Coordinates of C-alpha atoms in Angstrom, one line a residue:
R20 CA 7.2 10.6 40.4
M21 CA 6.5 13.9 38.6
N22 CA 9.0 13.0 35.8
E23 CA 7.1 9.7 35.4
A24 CA 3.8 11.4 35.1
L25 CA 5.2 14.0 32.7
M26 CA 6.7 11.3 30.5
T27 CA 3.5 9.2 30.5
T28 CA 1.5 12.2 29.5
Y29 CA 4.0 13.2 26.8
K30 CA 3.9 9.7 25.3
L31 CA 0.1 9.8 25.4
V32 CA 0.0 13.1 23.6
W33 CA 2.8 12.7 21.1
D34 CA 2.9 8.9 20.4
D35 CA -0.7 7.9 20.8
F36 CA -2.7 11.0 20.0
C37 CA -0.6 12.9 17.5
S38 CA 1.4 10.0 15.8
W39 CA -1.3 7.4 15.7
Y40 CA -4.8 8.7 16.4
L41 CA -4.7 11.8 14.3
E42 CA -3.1 9.9 11.4
M43 CA -5.8 7.2 11.6
V44 CA -8.7 9.7 11.5
K45 CA -7.2 12.1 8.9
P46 CA -9.4 12.0 5.8
P47 CA -7.9 11.5 2.4
Y48 CA -6.4 14.7 0.8
G49 CA -9.1 17.2 -0.2
E50 CA -11.9 15.5 1.7
G51 CA -13.5 16.7 4.9
M52 CA -13.7 14.9 8.2
D53 CA -17.2 13.5 9.1
S54 CA -18.9 15.3 12.0
V55 CA -19.0 12.2 14.3
T56 CA -15.2 11.7 14.0
Y57 CA -14.6 15.4 14.4
Q58 CA -16.7 15.7 17.5
A59 CA -15.0 12.6 19.0
T60 CA -11.6 14.0 18.3
L61 CA -12.5 17.3 20.0
E62 CA -13.7 15.3 23.1
I63 CA -10.5 13.4 23.2
F64 CA -8.4 16.6 22.8
D65 CA -10.4 18.2 25.6
Q66 CA -9.5 15.3 27.9
I67 CA -5.8 15.5 26.9
L68 CA -5.8 19.3 27.6
R69 CA -7.0 18.6 31.1
L70 CA -4.2 16.1 31.6
L71 CA -1.6 18.6 30.2
H72 CA -2.9 21.5 32.3
P73 CA -0.7 20.9 35.4
F74 CA 2.4 21.0 33.1
M75 CA 1.3 23.8 30.7
P76 CA -1.4 25.8 32.5
F77 CA -1.6 29.0 30.5
L78 CA -1.4 27.4 27.0
T79 CA -3.9 24.6 27.9
E80 CA -6.4 27.2 29.3
E81 CA -6.2 29.3 26.1
I82 CA -6.6 26.3 23.8
W83 CA -9.4 24.7 26.0
Q84 CA -11.4 28.0 25.9
S85 CA -11.1 28.2 22.1
I86 CA -12.1 24.6 21.1
Q87 CA -15.7 25.0 22.3
K88 CA -18.1 27.8 23.2
R89 CA -18.0 28.2 27.0
D90 CA -19.6 30.6 29.4
G91 CA -17.4 33.2 31.1
H92 CA -17.2 31.2 34.3
E93 CA -15.7 28.0 32.9
S94 CA -12.0 27.3 33.3
I95 CA -9.9 24.2 32.7
C96 CA -8.6 24.8 36.3
I97 CA -11.9 23.7 37.8
A98 CA -13.0 21.3 35.0
H99 CA -13.4 17.7 36.0
W100 CA -10.3 15.5 35.8
P101 CA -10.6 12.6 33.3
V102 CA -11.6 9.4 35.0
A103 CA -9.3 6.4 34.4
Q104 CA -11.0 3.3 33.1
Q105 CA -10.0 -0.3 33.1
P106 CA -8.0 -0.8 29.9
N107 CA -9.2 -3.3 27.4
E108 CA -6.1 -5.5 27.2
K109 CA -7.2 -7.4 24.1
W110 CA -7.8 -4.1 22.3
L111 CA -4.4 -2.7 23.4
D112 CA -2.6 -5.8 22.3
S113 CA -4.4 -5.7 18.9
F114 CA -3.4 -2.0 18.6
E115 CA 0.3 -2.9 19.3
E116 CA 0.2 -5.6 16.6
F117 CA -1.5 -3.1 14.2
A118 CA 1.3 -0.6 14.8
E119 CA 4.0 -3.2 14.2
I120 CA 2.3 -4.1 10.9
I121 CA 2.2 -0.5 9.8
I122 CA 5.9 -0.1 10.7
G123 CA 6.6 -3.3 8.7
I124 CA 4.8 -1.9 5.6
R125 CA 6.6 1.4 6.0
N126 CA 10.0 -0.3 6.3
V127 CA 9.4 -2.3 3.1
R128 CA 8.5 1.0 1.4
K129 CA 11.6 2.8 2.7
E130 CA 14.1 -0.1 2.1
N131 CA 12.8 -0.6 -1.5
Q132 CA 12.2 3.1 -2.4
I133 CA 8.4 2.6 -2.9
A134 CA 6.6 5.9 -2.8
N135 CA 4.0 6.3 0.0
K136 CA 1.4 7.4 -2.6
E137 CA 1.8 4.1 -4.5
K138 CA -1.0 1.6 -3.5
L139 CA 0.2 -1.8 -2.5
V140 CA -1.3 -5.3 -2.1
L141 CA -0.8 -6.9 1.3
K142 CA -0.7 -10.7 1.4
C143 CA -0.7 -13.0 4.4
L144 CA -1.3 -16.7 5.0
E145 CA -4.8 -17.8 5.8
S146 CA -3.4 -20.3 8.3
Q147 CA -2.0 -17.4 10.4
G148 CA -5.4 -15.9 11.1
G149 CA -8.0 -13.8 9.3
Q150 CA -8.7 -10.1 9.2
H151 CA -7.1 -8.0 11.9
L152 CA -9.3 -5.9 14.2
F153 CA -7.6 -2.8 12.7
H154 CA -7.8 -4.1 9.2
P155 CA -9.5 -1.0 7.6
V156 CA -6.9 1.3 9.3
I157 CA -4.0 -0.9 8.2
E158 CA -5.3 -0.5 4.6
H159 CA -5.7 3.3 5.2
L160 CA -2.4 4.0 6.8
G161 CA -0.4 1.5 4.7
N162 CA -2.1 2.7 1.4
I163 CA -3.1 -0.9 0.7
S164 CA -5.5 -1.4 -2.2
Q165 CA -6.4 -4.9 -1.1
T166 CA -5.5 -7.6 1.4
E167 CA -5.2 -11.2 0.2
F168 CA -5.3 -14.3 2.4
L169 CA -3.3 -17.1 0.8
M170 CA -2.9 -20.8 1.5
E171 CA 0.9 -20.8 0.8
K172 CA 3.8 -18.3 0.7
P173 CA 3.8 -16.3 -2.6
D174 CA 6.9 -15.8 -4.8
Q175 CA 8.3 -12.4 -5.8
C176 CA 7.4 -10.6 -2.7
Y177 CA 9.0 -8.5 0.0
S178 CA 8.2 -9.9 3.4
F179 CA 8.2 -8.9 7.0
I180 CA 7.2 -10.7 10.2
V181 CA 5.0 -9.4 13.0
R182 CA 4.5 -11.7 16.1
G183 CA 5.2 -14.8 14.1
K184 CA 3.0 -13.9 11.2
E185 CA 4.6 -13.3 7.8
Y186 CA 3.2 -10.6 5.6
F187 CA 4.1 -10.2 1.9
I188 CA 4.1 -7.3 -0.6
P189 CA 4.5 -8.1 -4.3
F190 CA 7.6 -6.7 -6.0
T191 CA 5.3 -5.0 -8.6
S192 CA 2.0 -3.3 -7.7
N193 CA -1.2 -4.6 -9.3

């Protein structure tokens, strides 16, 4: 039971927070993060530290004390435990699909030696559905200059499939 809790917490921190969330909110190179996003990120990190505390008590206490001004009596040891909420299954499913699309874009880049800094055009068929809930983040993380919705499959494109939907990236960038 303890190993399961540890693994779930590890995946939350490493996979969800570090690998996805921080990459999603990271501003473009040389730009600062807006204050609303920064504050929300600190609040999420605060909750994560509380979850990690049973596994890493001294480290989490030290970090927790330094991320916000606290009075001398506060301690993560007696801070309120995060309250679990009912997950939004539609949102979670949409996030999983988003992650698969980003992985598809990254695989096309890797397999075809396309630099991550090179902007790409992403194309998909209109009949397969419109904009994705995470559309702006797909463009941000995939370094997509624009997304086009087409009526038929284009020629001269790399392609990948996510959940039955086919996505296309032209051989040459526009």
